[in-house]
Coordinates of C-alpha atoms and ligand atoms in Angstrom, one line a residue:
X143 CA 88.8 130.5 114.7
X144 CA 85.4 131.6 115.8
X145 CA 83.7 133.8 113.2
X146 CA 80.9 136.1 114.4
X147 CA 79.4 136.4 110.9
X148 CA 79.9 134.1 107.9
X149 CA 78.7 133.3 104.4
X150 CA 77.7 129.6 104.2
X151 CA 76.6 128.3 100.8
X152 CA 74.5 131.3 99.8
X153 CA 73.2 132.1 103.3
X154 CA 74.4 134.4 106.1
X155 CA 75.1 132.8 109.5
X156 CA 75.9 134.7 112.7
X157 CA 76.3 134.2 116.4
X158 CA 73.5 135.9 118.2
X159 CA 75.4 138.1 120.6
X160 CA 72.3 138.9 122.6
X161 CA 72.4 135.3 123.9
X162 CA 76.0 135.4 125.0
X163 CA 77.1 134.2 127.6
X164 CA 74.1 132.0 128.3
X165 CA 73.8 130.2 125.0
X166 CA 75.9 130.0 121.7
X167 CA 73.0 130.4 119.3
X168 CA 73.8 130.5 115.5
X169 CA 71.2 132.1 113.2
X170 CA 71.1 131.4 109.5
X171 CA 69.1 133.2 106.8
X172 CA 68.7 133.7 103.1
X173 CA 66.6 136.8 103.7
X174 CA 68.4 140.3 103.6
X175 CA 65.6 141.8 105.7
X176 CA 66.4 139.3 108.5
X177 CA 70.1 140.5 108.4
X178 CA 68.9 144.2 108.7
X179 CA 66.8 143.3 111.7
X180 CA 69.7 141.4 113.3
X181 CA 71.8 144.5 113.0
X182 CA 69.0 146.7 114.5
X183 CA 68.4 144.4 117.4
X184 CA 72.1 144.0 118.0
X185 CA 72.2 140.3 117.4
X186 CA 75.1 141.4 115.2
X187 CA 76.9 144.4 116.6
X188 CA 80.2 146.2 116.7
X189 CA 81.3 148.6 113.9
X190 CA 83.3 146.2 111.7
X191 CA 80.9 143.3 112.1
X192 CA 77.8 145.3 111.1
X193 CA 79.7 146.7 108.1
X194 CA 80.5 143.2 106.8
X195 CA 77.0 141.9 107.7
X196 CA 75.3 144.7 105.8
X197 CA 77.5 143.9 102.7
X198 CA 76.7 140.2 103.0
X199 CA 73.0 141.1 103.3
X200 CA 73.2 142.8 99.9
X201 CA 75.0 139.7 98.6
X202 CA 72.0 137.7 99.8
X203 CA 69.7 139.9 97.8
X204 CA 71.8 139.1 94.8
X205 CA 71.4 135.4 95.3
X206 CA 67.7 135.7 96.1
X207 CA 66.7 137.8 93.1
X208 CA 65.9 135.6 90.1
X209 CA 66.0 138.6 87.8
X210 CA 67.7 138.0 84.4
X211 CA 67.5 141.7 83.6
X212 CA 70.6 143.6 84.8
X213 CA 68.8 146.9 85.3
X214 CA 66.0 145.3 87.3
X215 CA 68.6 143.5 89.5
X216 CA 70.5 146.7 90.0
X217 CA 67.4 148.4 91.3
X218 CA 66.6 145.5 93.6
X219 CA 70.1 145.7 95.1
X220 CA 70.1 149.4 95.5
X221 CA 66.9 149.1 97.6
X222 CA 68.6 146.7 99.9
X223 CA 71.6 149.0 100.1
X224 CA 69.3 151.8 101.3
X225 CA 67.6 149.5 103.8
X226 CA 70.9 148.5 105.3
X227 CA 71.9 152.2 105.5
X228 CA 68.9 152.8 107.8
X229 CA 69.9 150.1 110.4
X230 CA 72.3 152.0 112.7
X231 CA 73.4 155.5 112.2
X232 CA 76.7 156.0 114.1
X233 CA 79.3 153.4 113.0
X234 CA 80.9 154.6 109.8
X235 CA 82.0 151.1 108.8
X236 CA 78.4 150.3 107.7
X237 CA 78.4 153.3 105.3
X238 CA 81.9 152.5 104.1
X239 CA 81.0 148.9 103.4
X240 CA 77.8 149.8 101.6
X241 CA 79.5 152.4 99.5
X242 CA 81.9 149.7 98.3
X243 CA 79.1 147.4 97.4
X244 CA 77.1 150.2 95.9
X245 CA 79.9 151.1 93.5
X246 CA 80.0 147.5 92.3
X247 CA 76.2 147.5 91.8
X248 CA 76.5 150.7 89.8
X249 CA 79.4 149.7 87.7
X250 CA 78.9 148.4 84.1
X251 CA 77.9 144.7 83.9
X252 CA 77.0 142.9 80.7
X253 CA 74.5 140.5 82.4
X254 CA 72.6 140.0 85.6
X255 CA 74.7 137.0 86.5
X256 CA 77.9 139.0 86.1
X257 CA 76.5 141.7 88.5
X258 CA 75.3 139.0 90.9
X259 CA 78.7 137.4 91.1
X260 CA 80.5 140.7 91.4
X261 CA 78.4 141.8 94.4
X262 CA 78.9 138.5 96.2
X263 CA 82.7 138.6 95.4
X264 CA 83.0 142.1 96.9
X265 CA 81.1 141.2 100.1
X266 CA 83.2 138.1 100.6
X267 CA 86.4 140.1 100.0
X268 CA 85.4 142.5 102.8
X269 CA 84.7 139.5 105.0
X270 CA 88.2 138.1 104.4
X271 CA 89.9 141.5 104.7
X272 CA 88.3 142.1 108.1
X273 CA 90.0 139.1 109.6
X274 CA 93.4 140.1 108.1
X275 CA 93.0 143.8 109.2
X276 CA 92.2 142.8 112.7
X277 CA 95.2 140.4 113.0
X278 CA 97.4 143.2 111.8
X279 CA 96.0 145.7 114.3
X280 CA 96.8 143.1 117.0
X281 CA 100.4 142.8 115.7
X282 CA 100.9 146.5 115.5
X283 CA 99.3 147.2 118.9
X284 CA 100.9 144.4 120.9
X285 CA 104.2 146.3 120.9
X286 CA 102.6 148.9 123.2
X287 CA 101.7 146.3 125.8
X288 CA 104.3 145.4 128.5
X289 CA 104.6 142.6 131.0
X290 CA 102.6 143.4 134.1
X291 CA 100.2 145.8 132.3
X292 CA 96.7 146.0 133.6
X293 CA 94.6 147.0 130.6
X294 CA 91.2 148.5 131.0
X295 CA 88.7 148.1 128.2
X296 CA 85.1 149.2 127.6
X297 CA 82.3 147.7 125.5
X298 CA 83.3 144.7 123.3
X299 CA 85.8 145.3 120.5
X300 CA 86.6 141.6 120.1
X301 CA 85.7 138.7 117.8
X302 CA 82.0 139.5 118.6
X303 CA 82.4 143.0 117.2
X304 CA 84.3 142.1 114.0
X305 CA 84.4 139.0 111.8
X306 CA 87.1 137.5 114.0
X307 CA 89.9 138.4 116.4
X308 CA 88.8 142.0 117.3
X309 CA 90.4 145.4 117.5
X310 CA 91.0 146.4 121.1
X311 CA 90.7 142.7 122.2
X312 CA 92.8 141.8 119.2
X313 CA 95.7 143.9 120.6
X314 CA 95.2 142.3 124.0
X315 CA 95.0 138.8 122.4
X316 CA 98.2 139.4 120.4
X317 CA 100.1 140.6 123.5
X318 CA 98.9 137.6 125.5
X319 CA 99.8 135.2 122.7
X320 CA 103.3 136.8 122.5
X321 CA 103.7 135.8 126.2
X322 CA 103.1 139.1 127.8
X323 CA 101.8 138.7 131.4
X324 CA 98.8 140.9 131.5
X325 CA 95.5 141.3 133.1
X326 CA 92.3 142.9 131.7
X327 CA 89.8 145.0 133.6
X328 CA 86.5 145.3 131.7
X329 CA 83.7 147.6 132.6
X330 CA 80.3 146.0 132.4
X331 CA 79.1 148.6 129.9
X332 CA 75.6 149.6 130.7
X333 CA 73.0 149.3 129.4
X334 CA 73.6 146.4 127.0
X335 CA 76.4 144.9 129.1
X336 CA 78.8 144.2 126.2
X337 CA 81.7 144.1 128.7
X338 CA 80.1 141.9 131.3
X339 CA 78.6 139.5 128.7
X340 CA 80.9 139.5 125.7
X341 CA 84.4 140.5 126.9
X342 CA 84.2 138.2 129.9
X343 CA 83.0 135.3 127.7
X344 CA 85.7 135.9 125.0
X345 CA 88.6 136.4 127.4
X346 CA 87.8 133.5 129.8
X347 CA 87.4 131.2 126.8
X348 CA 91.1 131.9 126.0
X349 CA 92.3 131.9 129.6
X350 CA 93.3 135.6 129.6
X351 CA 92.9 136.9 133.1
X352 CA 90.0 139.3 133.4
X353 CA 88.3 141.2 136.2
X354 CA 84.8 142.8 135.8
X355 CA 83.9 146.1 137.3
X356 CA 80.8 148.3 137.1
X357 CA 81.1 151.4 134.9
X358 CA 81.1 153.6 138.0
X359 CA 84.2 152.0 139.5
X360 CA 86.6 153.3 136.8
X361 CA 87.7 156.4 138.8
X362 CA 88.4 154.5 141.9
X363 CA 90.4 151.7 140.3
X364 CA 92.5 154.3 138.4
X365 CA 93.1 156.4 141.5
X366 CA 94.4 153.3 143.2
X367 CA 96.9 152.7 140.4
X368 CA 95.2 149.5 139.2
X369 CA 95.1 150.5 135.5
X370 CA 98.3 151.0 133.4
X371 CA 96.6 151.4 130.0
X372 CA 93.2 151.8 128.4
X373 CA 92.4 150.3 125.0
X374 CA 89.0 150.7 123.4
X375 CA 87.6 150.3 119.9
X376 CA 85.8 153.0 117.9
X377 CA 82.6 153.3 115.8
X378 CA 83.9 156.4 114.0
X379 CA 87.0 158.4 114.1
X380 CA 86.8 161.9 112.6
X381 CA 90.1 163.8 112.0
X382 CA 91.6 165.7 113.8
X383 CA 91.0 162.6 116.1
X384 CA 87.5 162.7 117.6
X385 CA 86.7 159.2 118.7
X386 CA 83.0 158.1 118.7
X387 CA 82.6 155.0 120.7
X388 CA 80.3 153.3 123.2
X389 CA 78.7 155.6 125.7
X390 CA 81.0 155.9 128.7
X391 CA 84.2 156.0 126.7
X392 CA 84.5 159.8 127.1
X393 CA 84.2 159.5 130.9
X394 CA 87.0 156.9 130.9
X395 CA 89.2 159.1 128.7
X396 CA 88.7 162.0 131.1
X397 CA 89.6 159.8 134.1
X398 CA 92.7 158.4 132.2
X399 CA 93.9 161.9 131.5
X400 CA 93.4 162.9 135.2
X401 CA 95.4 159.8 136.3
X402 CA 98.1 159.9 133.5
X403 CA 97.0 156.6 132.1
X404 CA 97.6 156.2 128.3
X405 CA 94.4 156.1 126.4
X406 CA 94.7 154.0 123.2
X407 CA 92.1 153.4 120.5
X408 CA 92.3 150.4 118.2
X409 CA 90.4 150.5 114.9
X410 CA 90.7 149.7 111.2
X411 CA 91.3 152.6 108.8
X412 CA 87.8 151.9 107.5
X413 CA 86.5 153.4 110.8
X414 CA 88.3 156.7 110.0
X415 CA 86.0 159.2 108.2
X416 CA 88.5 161.2 106.3
X417 CA 86.9 164.5 105.3
X418 CA 84.0 163.9 107.8
X419 CA 82.8 166.5 110.2
X420 CA 82.1 166.0 113.9
X421 CA 78.9 168.2 113.6
X422 CA 77.4 165.7 111.1
X423 CA 77.9 162.7 113.3
X424 CA 74.5 161.2 114.4
X425 CA 74.6 159.7 117.8
X426 CA 72.1 156.8 118.0
X427 CA 69.4 157.2 120.6
X428 CA 68.2 153.7 121.5
X429 CA 65.0 152.3 123.0
X430 CA 64.5 153.8 126.6
X431 CA 63.7 150.3 127.9
X432 CA 67.4 149.4 127.6
X433 CA 67.9 151.8 130.5
X434 CA 64.7 151.1 132.4
X435 CA 65.4 147.4 132.5
X436 CA 68.2 144.9 132.7
X437 CA 68.3 143.4 129.3
X438 CA 64.4 143.6 129.0
X439 CA 64.2 141.1 131.9
X440 CA 63.6 143.2 134.9
X441 CA 62.4 146.8 135.4
X442 CA 64.8 148.6 137.7
X443 CA 62.8 151.8 137.9
X444 CA 59.3 153.2 137.5
X445 CA 58.4 151.9 133.9
X446 CA 57.1 155.3 132.8
X447 CA 60.2 157.4 133.7
X448 CA 61.7 159.5 130.9
X449 CA 65.0 158.3 129.8
X450 CA 68.1 159.4 127.9
X451 CA 69.7 156.6 126.0
X452 CA 72.5 157.8 123.7
X453 CA 74.4 154.7 122.6
X454 CA 77.7 156.5 121.9
X455 CA 79.8 159.5 123.0
X456 CA 82.6 161.6 121.6
X457 CA 86.1 161.7 123.0
X458 CA 88.1 164.8 121.8
X459 CA 91.5 164.3 120.2
X460 CA 93.4 165.9 123.2
X461 CA 92.4 162.9 125.4
X462 CA 93.6 160.3 122.9
X463 CA 97.2 159.1 123.3
X464 CA 97.4 157.2 120.0
X465 CA 95.2 155.3 117.5
X466 CA 96.3 151.8 116.5
X467 CA 95.4 150.8 113.0
X468 CA 96.4 148.0 110.6
X469 CA 98.6 150.5 108.8
X470 CA 100.5 151.7 111.9
X471 CA 100.0 153.8 114.9
X472 CA 98.8 157.4 114.6
X473 CA 100.5 159.4 117.4
X474 CA 100.3 163.0 118.3
X475 CA 99.8 165.3 116.5
X476 CA 96.9 163.0 115.6
X477 CA 95.5 164.9 112.7
X478 CA 98.6 164.7 110.4
X479 CA 99.4 161.1 111.6
X480 CA 95.8 160.1 110.7
X481 CA 96.0 161.6 107.2
X482 CA 99.3 159.8 106.6
X483 CA 97.4 156.5 107.0
X484 CA 94.9 157.4 104.3
X485 CA 96.5 155.6 101.3
Ligands
MRU619 O1 76.3 149.3 120.2 P1 77.5 148.4 119.9 O2 77.6 147.2 120.7 O3 77.5 148.1 118.4 O4 78.8 149.3 120.1 C1 80.0 148.8 119.8 C2 81.1 149.7 120.2 O5 81.0 150.7 120.7 C3 82.5 149.1 119.9 O6 83.5 149.6 120.9 C4 83.0 149.6 118.5 O7 82.0 149.2 117.6 C5 84.3 149.0 118.1 S1 84.1 147.3 117.7 C6 85.6 146.7 117.1

């Protein structure tokens, strides 16, 4: 099974998603700062993947530090935790993962080597859990997919957004493996083209039928009855059911509502910010050149034009049919169903 990010003998290794589909480039490092930069540049991207990568980055710092003094090592690790927290602001998984690592760093340890091992163990546990959780989301969600479905997805919520398997694509994968005859329609997902580059690459590799459309075609294909379900991932879900996901998700949800197409979100419970508030969500504003160019290769406008580049949007609960998690499906009323998944 392809793993987008891995721990290989004290180093972190990942597939550089910026190079897909042209090249399968694997990058390996023993430097936590290099992991932070990979998350910022989106070599590693997708909420669950960046959460696990950030935790593995702290584990690298534990390996790298030669300190025999437990307090000194603790301070070194907390600095790396803070660095990782500044990489990307919207996906809650990164903060969730770092909180887990931080609580291990802050716990009582009798020696530096005990602290070092505990941090590595916790990061590796999260890595393992992510694969299991995604498989489970697939199993749970596949029940919603019927023969003949044409499922629209947006951005990449597949292997390349998690450690393996994926959330939204995990559901599609599980349904396909269970023998359901389905077809996927993916948007290209401007400006970083996660749909065109990553979904098409992942789905074609497995022989799952896929058609690519530009983002602006969603209304037309829905109005023609060509979409029976929408499934997307999420970077953050805030009760009562706000879904923060790749820019363009909200537009698709509005169109799905207009055309009576069920709008499903697949995400691990670590993406749900219980007790969070929608007012406090920071929507990442990325480099304007992502919009001015096609993947930094070609300017498609006057290079000095002012640009808006919010990387995510917010879909309100009333547009969400259900949320598929590893612990079950949260249906309407979403708020109470989400809280039931908490423990
Ligand atoms: O900017 P990205 O590519 O990191 O955005 C990713 C998404 O919006 C995904 O849909 C989300 O993280 C879910 S991934 C399982």
